[in-house]
Short mmCIF file of C-alpha atoms in Angstrom, two decimals:
data_model
loop_
_atom_site.label_atom_id
_atom_site.label_comp_id
_atom_site.label_asym_id
_atom_site.label_seq_id
_atom_site.Cartn_x
_atom_site.Cartn_y
_atom_site.Cartn_z
CA UNK A 1 -11.14 9.05 -15.68
CA UNK A 2 -10.92 11.68 -18.24
CA UNK A 3 -9.27 10.09 -21.31
CA UNK A 4 -9.50 13.01 -23.81
CA UNK A 5 -6.18 13.43 -25.61
CA UNK A 6 -3.92 16.28 -24.63
CA UNK A 7 -2.31 18.20 -27.43
CA UNK A 8 1.22 17.44 -26.32
CA UNK A 9 1.04 13.95 -25.18
CA UNK A 10 0.10 10.84 -27.12
CA UNK A 11 -1.38 9.20 -24.03
CA UNK A 12 -4.96 10.10 -22.94
CA UNK A 13 -5.16 12.44 -20.18
CA UNK A 14 -5.39 10.62 -16.92
CA UNK A 15 -2.53 8.18 -17.95
CA UNK A 16 1.26 8.45 -18.18
CA UNK A 17 3.04 7.48 -21.35
CA UNK A 18 4.31 4.38 -19.63
CA UNK A 19 0.82 3.28 -18.62
CA UNK A 20 -0.60 3.88 -22.10
CA UNK A 21 2.28 1.73 -23.69
CA UNK A 22 1.47 -1.11 -21.37
CA UNK A 23 -2.25 -1.00 -22.14
CA UNK A 24 -1.59 -0.84 -25.87
CA UNK A 25 0.54 -4.02 -25.36
CA UNK A 26 -2.47 -6.07 -24.16
CA UNK A 27 -3.40 -8.58 -26.86
CA UNK A 28 -6.71 -10.43 -27.44
CA UNK A 29 -7.16 -13.89 -25.87
CA UNK A 30 -6.40 -15.72 -29.09
CA UNK A 31 -3.03 -14.00 -29.65
CA UNK A 32 -1.81 -14.54 -26.03
CA UNK A 33 1.36 -16.87 -25.87
CA UNK A 34 1.46 -19.40 -23.24
CA UNK A 35 4.02 -18.27 -20.58
CA UNK A 36 6.59 -20.81 -19.39
CA UNK A 37 8.71 -18.93 -16.99
CA UNK A 38 9.45 -21.12 -13.90
CA UNK A 39 10.86 -20.20 -10.45
CA UNK A 40 10.96 -21.82 -6.88
CA UNK A 41 11.81 -20.88 -3.42
CA UNK A 42 12.69 -22.64 -0.20
CA UNK A 43 9.96 -22.51 2.39
CA UNK A 44 12.37 -21.06 4.89
CA UNK A 45 11.99 -17.52 3.16
CA UNK A 46 8.36 -17.65 4.67
CA UNK A 47 8.75 -19.70 7.82
CA UNK A 48 12.25 -18.87 9.25
CA UNK A 49 12.19 -16.39 12.25
CA UNK A 50 15.88 -15.59 11.31
CA UNK A 51 14.74 -14.57 7.90
CA UNK A 52 12.19 -12.41 9.18
CA UNK A 53 14.51 -10.68 11.46
CA UNK A 54 16.84 -10.12 8.54
CA UNK A 55 13.87 -8.51 6.49
CA UNK A 56 13.13 -6.19 9.37
CA UNK A 57 16.77 -5.15 9.88
CA UNK A 58 18.10 -4.84 6.23
CA UNK A 59 14.80 -3.96 4.36
CA UNK A 60 12.01 -2.47 6.37
CA UNK A 61 14.27 -0.43 8.43
CA UNK A 62 16.36 0.64 5.41
CA UNK A 63 13.87 1.88 2.80
CA UNK A 64 10.83 4.19 2.91
CA UNK A 65 7.62 2.33 3.43
CA UNK A 66 4.04 3.60 3.00
CA UNK A 67 2.60 4.86 6.37
CA UNK A 68 -0.82 6.03 5.09
CA UNK A 69 -2.68 7.69 2.18
CA UNK A 70 -2.35 11.40 1.50
CA UNK A 71 -6.23 11.43 1.19
CA UNK A 72 -6.44 10.33 4.83
CA UNK A 73 -4.95 13.52 6.15
CA UNK A 74 -6.42 15.95 3.55
CA UNK A 75 -6.23 19.20 5.55
CA UNK A 76 -3.42 21.16 7.48
CA UNK A 77 -3.70 20.55 11.13
CA UNK A 78 -4.47 16.87 11.01
CA UNK A 79 -2.70 13.98 12.76
CA UNK A 80 -2.89 10.10 12.76
CA UNK A 81 -1.43 7.46 15.19
CA UNK A 82 -0.16 4.53 13.13
CA UNK A 83 0.94 1.37 14.83
CA UNK A 84 0.57 -1.30 11.99
CA UNK A 85 4.45 -1.68 11.71
CA UNK A 86 5.09 -2.12 15.47
CA UNK A 87 6.76 1.15 15.63
CA UNK A 88 4.50 3.74 17.12
CA UNK A 89 4.18 6.55 14.47
CA UNK A 90 2.60 9.95 14.58
CA UNK A 91 1.80 11.33 11.21
CA UNK A 92 0.82 14.91 10.79
CA UNK A 93 0.13 17.58 8.21
CA UNK A 94 1.44 20.96 9.56
CA UNK A 95 -0.06 24.42 8.97
CA UNK A 96 1.68 24.70 5.73
CA UNK A 97 0.27 21.38 4.44
CA UNK A 98 3.51 19.51 4.78
CA UNK A 99 3.21 15.89 5.73
CA UNK A 100 5.52 14.85 8.58
CA UNK A 101 6.14 11.70 10.62
CA UNK A 102 7.65 11.18 14.12
CA UNK A 103 8.00 8.59 16.85
CA UNK A 104 4.72 8.84 18.75
CA UNK A 105 6.46 9.29 22.10
CA UNK A 106 6.52 12.42 24.34
CA UNK A 107 10.09 13.75 24.96
CA UNK A 108 9.24 13.96 28.66
CA UNK A 109 8.77 10.45 29.71
CA UNK A 110 7.82 8.67 26.63
CA UNK A 111 4.09 8.37 26.73
CA UNK A 112 2.30 8.05 23.39
CA UNK A 113 0.86 11.40 22.44
CA UNK A 114 -2.06 10.12 20.26
CA UNK A 115 -4.00 6.90 20.58
CA UNK A 116 -6.52 5.24 18.36
CA UNK A 117 -6.26 4.81 14.64
CA UNK A 118 -8.52 7.56 13.06
CA UNK A 119 -7.42 11.01 11.95
CA UNK A 120 -7.65 13.82 14.46
CA UNK A 121 -8.11 17.53 13.42
CA UNK A 122 -6.26 19.83 15.88
CA UNK A 123 -3.47 22.60 15.68
CA UNK A 124 -1.46 20.75 18.29
CA UNK A 125 -1.09 17.61 20.00
CA UNK A 126 -0.79 17.22 23.81
CA UNK A 127 0.55 14.33 25.88
CA UNK A 128 -2.32 12.84 27.87
CA UNK A 129 -0.06 12.11 30.82
CA UNK A 130 1.54 15.54 31.73
CA UNK A 131 0.27 17.79 28.87
CA UNK A 132 3.55 18.53 27.16
CA UNK A 133 2.27 20.04 23.80
CA UNK A 134 3.68 19.96 20.42
CA UNK A 135 3.00 21.82 17.17
CA UNK A 136 2.15 19.87 13.98
CA UNK A 137 5.80 20.36 12.92
CA UNK A 138 7.06 18.49 15.97
CA UNK A 139 8.18 21.54 18.02
CA UNK A 140 7.67 21.41 21.78
CA UNK A 141 5.47 24.56 22.39
CA UNK A 142 4.14 23.90 25.89
CA UNK A 143 5.36 22.61 29.28
CA UNK A 144 3.11 22.84 32.25
CA UNK A 145 5.02 24.37 35.27
CA UNK A 146 8.11 24.93 33.17
CA UNK A 147 9.74 26.74 36.07
CA UNK A 148 10.23 23.34 37.76
CA UNK A 149 12.54 22.32 34.76
CA UNK A 150 14.99 25.19 35.11
CA UNK A 151 17.54 23.78 32.61
CA UNK A 152 14.85 22.71 29.99
CA UNK A 153 15.18 24.29 26.48
CA UNK A 154 12.15 23.47 24.38
CA UNK A 155 14.05 23.91 21.28
CA UNK A 156 16.09 20.84 22.14
CA UNK A 157 13.16 18.58 22.90
CA UNK A 158 11.00 18.44 19.77
CA UNK A 159 9.45 15.10 18.67
CA UNK A 160 11.85 12.63 17.14
CA UNK A 161 11.54 13.00 13.42
CA UNK A 162 11.50 10.35 10.75
CA UNK A 163 12.45 10.81 7.09
CA UNK A 164 9.23 11.48 5.32
CA UNK A 165 8.23 11.78 1.57
CA UNK A 166 4.82 12.44 0.12
CA UNK A 167 4.32 11.21 -3.41
CA UNK A 168 1.86 9.07 -5.50
CA UNK A 169 -0.91 9.69 -2.97
CA UNK A 170 1.15 8.01 -0.16
CA UNK A 171 2.89 9.39 2.98
CA UNK A 172 6.20 7.31 2.93
CA UNK A 173 8.27 6.99 6.09
CA UNK A 174 11.61 5.73 7.14
CA UNK A 175 10.90 3.55 10.24
CA UNK A 176 14.37 3.94 11.87
CA UNK A 177 15.08 7.44 13.04
CA UNK A 178 18.78 6.95 12.58
CA UNK A 179 18.32 6.31 8.94
CA UNK A 180 17.53 8.66 6.12
CA UNK A 181 16.63 6.44 3.17
CA UNK A 182 16.04 7.66 -0.33
CA UNK A 183 13.13 6.63 -2.44
CA UNK A 184 13.90 3.50 -4.45
CA UNK A 185 14.56 3.48 -8.19
CA UNK A 186 11.45 3.21 -10.12
CA UNK A 187 9.31 4.81 -7.46
CA UNK A 188 8.98 8.04 -9.50
CA UNK A 189 7.30 6.24 -12.18
CA UNK A 190 4.88 4.38 -9.75
CA UNK A 191 4.10 7.73 -8.09
CA UNK A 192 3.64 9.36 -11.44
CA UNK A 193 1.13 6.60 -12.54
CA UNK A 194 -0.84 6.72 -9.31
CA UNK A 195 -1.05 10.53 -9.36
CA UNK A 196 -2.30 10.24 -12.94
CA UNK A 197 -5.18 8.22 -11.49
CA UNK A 198 -5.64 10.96 -9.16
CA UNK A 199 -5.00 8.83 -6.10
CA UNK A 200 -3.42 11.81 -4.13
CA UNK A 201 -6.76 13.73 -4.34
CA UNK A 202 -9.20 10.99 -3.79
CA UNK A 203 -11.57 10.36 -0.78
CA UNK A 204 -11.06 7.58 1.67
CA UNK A 205 -14.43 5.85 1.70
CA UNK A 206 -13.41 3.17 4.07
CA UNK A 207 -10.53 1.56 5.90
CA UNK A 208 -10.26 -1.70 7.77
CA UNK A 209 -7.57 -3.77 9.29
CA UNK A 210 -6.78 -7.50 9.05
CA UNK A 211 -4.57 -9.21 11.62
CA UNK A 212 -3.44 -12.40 9.78
CA UNK A 213 -1.62 -15.39 11.05
CA UNK A 214 0.61 -15.73 8.06
CA UNK A 215 3.86 -14.39 6.43
CA UNK A 216 3.55 -11.08 4.77
CA UNK A 217 4.91 -12.52 1.48
CA UNK A 218 2.11 -15.10 1.42
CA UNK A 219 -0.29 -12.12 1.46
CA UNK A 220 1.47 -10.18 -1.29
CA UNK A 221 1.92 -13.05 -3.74
CA UNK A 222 -1.72 -13.48 -5.01
CA UNK A 223 -1.57 -9.93 -6.07
CA UNK A 224 1.43 -10.55 -8.23
CA UNK A 225 -0.07 -13.31 -10.44
CA UNK A 226 -3.30 -14.07 -12.36
CA UNK A 227 -2.97 -17.94 -12.00
CA UNK A 228 -5.24 -18.12 -8.95
CA UNK A 229 -8.09 -16.05 -10.37
CA UNK A 230 -10.11 -18.69 -12.13
CA UNK A 231 -9.50 -21.18 -9.33
CA UNK A 232 -9.60 -19.25 -5.96
CA UNK A 233 -12.14 -16.65 -7.22
CA UNK A 234 -14.42 -19.31 -9.20
CA UNK A 235 -17.52 -18.24 -7.29
CA UNK A 236 -16.84 -14.41 -7.13
CA UNK A 237 -14.94 -12.50 -9.71
CA UNK A 238 -13.46 -15.13 -11.99
CA UNK A 239 -15.94 -14.47 -14.77
CA UNK A 240 -14.65 -10.92 -15.09
CA UNK A 241 -11.18 -11.97 -16.28
CA UNK A 242 -9.71 -14.42 -18.92
CA UNK A 243 -7.08 -17.03 -17.90
CA UNK A 244 -4.18 -15.22 -19.62
CA UNK A 245 -0.99 -13.42 -18.56
CA UNK A 246 -1.07 -9.65 -17.91
CA UNK A 247 1.26 -7.09 -19.44
CA UNK A 248 4.02 -6.93 -16.72
CA UNK A 249 6.45 -4.18 -15.99
CA UNK A 250 9.43 -4.06 -13.58
CA UNK A 251 9.84 -0.41 -12.36
CA UNK A 252 13.14 -0.81 -10.32
CA UNK A 253 11.97 -3.11 -7.51
CA UNK A 254 8.30 -2.15 -7.98
CA UNK A 255 5.87 -3.93 -10.33
CA UNK A 256 2.98 -3.08 -12.58
CA UNK A 257 0.51 -5.48 -14.02
CA UNK A 258 -2.05 -4.42 -16.70
CA UNK A 259 -4.75 -6.80 -17.49
CA UNK A 260 -7.88 -6.50 -19.95
CA UNK A 261 -11.18 -7.63 -18.60
CA UNK A 262 -12.80 -10.73 -19.96
CA UNK A 263 -13.29 -10.46 -23.91
CA UNK A 264 -10.99 -7.42 -24.10
CA UNK A 265 -10.03 -6.22 -27.60
CA UNK A 266 -7.61 -3.44 -28.13
CA UNK A 267 -10.05 -1.95 -30.63
CA UNK A 268 -12.10 -0.77 -27.63
CA UNK A 269 -9.39 1.85 -27.01
CA UNK A 270 -9.98 3.53 -30.38
CA UNK A 271 -12.89 5.54 -29.16
CA UNK A 272 -11.14 6.81 -25.96
CA UNK A 273 -13.76 5.30 -23.58
CA UNK A 274 -14.73 7.54 -20.75
CA UNK A 275 -13.59 5.23 -18.06
CA UNK A 276 -10.75 2.83 -18.79
CA UNK A 277 -11.07 1.19 -15.52
CA UNK A 278 -14.20 -0.58 -16.90
CA UNK A 279 -11.98 -2.35 -19.36
CA UNK A 280 -8.50 -2.43 -17.73
CA UNK A 281 -7.26 -3.47 -14.33
CA UNK A 282 -4.03 -2.09 -12.93
CA UNK A 283 -2.22 -3.80 -10.06
CA UNK A 284 0.88 -2.33 -8.60
CA UNK A 285 3.45 -3.40 -6.02
CA UNK A 286 5.02 -0.32 -4.41
CA UNK A 287 7.98 -2.16 -3.06
CA UNK A 288 8.30 -3.61 -0.63
CA UNK A 289 4.95 -4.07 0.81
CA UNK A 290 2.07 -1.94 -0.77
CA UNK A 291 -0.52 -3.15 -3.25
CA UNK A 292 -2.72 -0.97 -5.30
CA UNK A 293 -5.62 -2.60 -7.51
CA UNK A 294 -7.87 -0.44 -9.63
CA UNK A 295 -11.69 -1.17 -10.14
CA UNK A 296 -14.22 0.71 -12.23
CA UNK A 297 -15.49 2.79 -9.17
CA UNK A 298 -12.71 2.69 -6.74
CA UNK A 299 -9.12 2.00 -5.99
CA UNK A 300 -8.01 -0.44 -3.39
CA UNK A 301 -4.75 0.07 -1.45
CA UNK A 302 -3.22 -2.47 1.02
CA UNK A 303 -0.28 -1.84 3.17
CA UNK A 304 1.16 -5.07 4.37
CA UNK A 305 2.96 -4.78 7.68
CA UNK A 306 4.94 -7.68 8.92
CA UNK A 307 4.82 -8.22 12.66
CA UNK A 308 6.29 -11.71 13.00
CA UNK A 309 7.41 -14.55 10.60
CA UNK A 310 3.78 -15.81 10.85
CA UNK A 311 1.90 -12.54 11.44
CA UNK A 312 0.90 -9.67 9.04
CA UNK A 313 -1.40 -6.65 9.74
CA UNK A 314 -3.04 -5.47 6.56
CA UNK A 315 -4.15 -1.93 6.57
CA UNK A 316 -6.75 -1.67 3.66
CA UNK A 317 -8.17 1.54 2.19
CA UNK A 318 -10.88 1.93 -0.35
CA UNK A 319 -10.59 5.28 -2.13
CA UNK A 320 -13.24 6.85 -4.54
CA UNK A 321 -13.24 10.05 -6.58
CA UNK A 322 -15.43 12.04 -3.97
CA UNK A 323 -17.47 11.48 -0.94
CA UNK A 324 -20.80 9.95 -2.01
CA UNK A 325 -23.75 12.37 -1.53
CA UNK A 326 -26.57 10.36 -3.33
CA UNK A 327 -28.23 7.26 -2.09
CA UNK A 328 -27.26 5.45 -5.35
CA UNK A 329 -23.61 6.48 -4.69
CA UNK A 330 -23.73 5.33 -1.22
CA UNK A 331 -25.29 2.00 -2.03
CA UNK A 332 -22.80 1.38 -4.80
CA UNK A 333 -19.76 2.09 -2.46
CA UNK A 334 -21.41 0.00 0.44
CA UNK A 335 -21.70 -2.96 -1.83
CA UNK A 336 -18.06 -2.53 -3.11
CA UNK A 337 -16.74 -2.33 0.37
CA UNK A 338 -18.43 -5.44 1.36
CA UNK A 339 -17.39 -7.31 -1.86
CA UNK A 340 -13.66 -6.27 -1.15
CA UNK A 341 -14.07 -8.01 2.27
CA UNK A 342 -15.53 -11.09 0.72
CA UNK A 343 -12.92 -11.39 -1.99
CA UNK A 344 -9.78 -10.02 -0.63
CA UNK A 345 -10.53 -10.98 3.02
CA UNK A 346 -12.44 -14.27 2.47
CA UNK A 347 -10.37 -15.55 -0.53
CA UNK A 348 -6.93 -13.98 -1.12
CA UNK A 349 -6.15 -13.55 2.55
CA UNK A 350 -7.75 -17.00 3.41
CA UNK A 351 -5.37 -18.47 0.83
CA UNK A 352 -2.34 -16.97 2.45
CA UNK A 353 -3.54 -18.40 5.83
CA UNK A 354 -4.06 -21.90 4.70
CA UNK A 355 -0.65 -21.84 2.81
CA UNK A 356 0.95 -20.87 6.09
CA UNK A 357 -0.86 -23.63 7.96
CA UNK A 358 -0.04 -26.35 5.33
CA UNK A 359 3.70 -25.39 5.09
CA UNK A 360 4.48 -24.91 8.74
CA UNK A 361 3.48 -28.68 9.34
CA UNK A 362 6.63 -29.63 7.64
CA UNK A 363 7.35 -32.04 4.87
CA UNK A 364 7.47 -29.63 2.04
CA UNK A 365 10.78 -27.93 1.41
CA UNK A 366 10.13 -26.00 -1.79
CA UNK A 367 7.32 -23.99 -3.51
CA UNK A 368 7.06 -23.58 -7.16
CA UNK A 369 5.88 -20.83 -9.49
CA UNK A 370 4.78 -21.23 -13.27
CA UNK A 371 4.40 -18.98 -16.02
CA UNK A 372 1.24 -17.26 -14.82
CA UNK A 373 3.14 -16.51 -11.59
CA UNK A 374 6.26 -15.05 -13.35
CA UNK A 375 6.48 -11.85 -11.26
CA UNK A 376 6.74 -13.75 -7.93
CA UNK A 377 10.23 -14.62 -8.64
CA UNK A 378 11.41 -11.07 -9.24
CA UNK A 379 9.65 -9.97 -6.06
CA UNK A 380 11.64 -12.40 -4.08
CA UNK A 381 14.82 -11.48 -5.84
CA UNK A 382 14.24 -7.86 -4.80
CA UNK A 383 13.67 -8.77 -1.21
CA UNK A 384 16.71 -10.87 -1.17
CA UNK A 385 18.87 -8.21 -2.72
CA UNK A 386 18.61 -6.15 0.47
CA UNK A 387 19.60 -8.97 2.89
CA UNK A 388 23.11 -9.16 4.07
#
């Protein structure tokens, strides 16, 4: 990340003013106050099927959610089938480079147009059943034996479009075609922050999916707090961090955490280090369900898709500045991709699984959050503010 100072901006290039202010608020270990904020929640917010249905109806079908990364469809004429939310989505980038989203269903008899989960490069998409063909902007452009449909008007049978935004390196989609949701308050700052990191122009090194038998909120919560790091990650990454609170910022319903690495001292910023990610970790919640975590050489993005009260599909992306060309670069990213699976998959996601298993056995009615978990309460408040 280039941190040379621009002439008209006190923040280093590669950071927004808001990010820079948060970084400057990080204090040395000995100056950190002990946080004492407390909160609690009924276990029903995780285990109740009625609660899950309300979240789907009042939250996930009412606000834009992340469908995929901009960098995953980097060129015009690309398309992607995305089924993680349980709604068959077709994400495209049309000939003008505009990202679009549709229900992945042919207007003839409803067949999915595109299968699989990898990006496809093509100027059009054709139904595998009867070969009705659509342009990347959703228009129906070809019907075999059209004379057998004498009343058909192709202009009336384009793909069913979904409200789509592209910002912050994400392609956001409204999952209900009957709704036209606006971006949430605070999302502009989150998107500005992530674009300052260059997330929209990065390269997707790797992608993997995790199908977890646990509630989606259990999966999100470790990424909203630092209390678990010294305990859960004792044998992996704990040595990289001190047991202190982060600098927390609420951006509407979104959240940002900024943490110094172990032994961080603000004086390290005086020389404008060439890569702040070596010294600072950012973690974002792009509400309601997308987590972004920075690392020195890559950025992790996790899209958490609820599929049942006790099931979550995690769509994980590892993004790097550019495609590795050297053996050293390839080895570094391969190690990183493996480490992510071991830490996020083997530790954070495992914690969500055993929490689900323990609570669904019954006997515990309430869970508690302490001072190092202070941002979990506001997250639940945000979720609950949408429920009728």
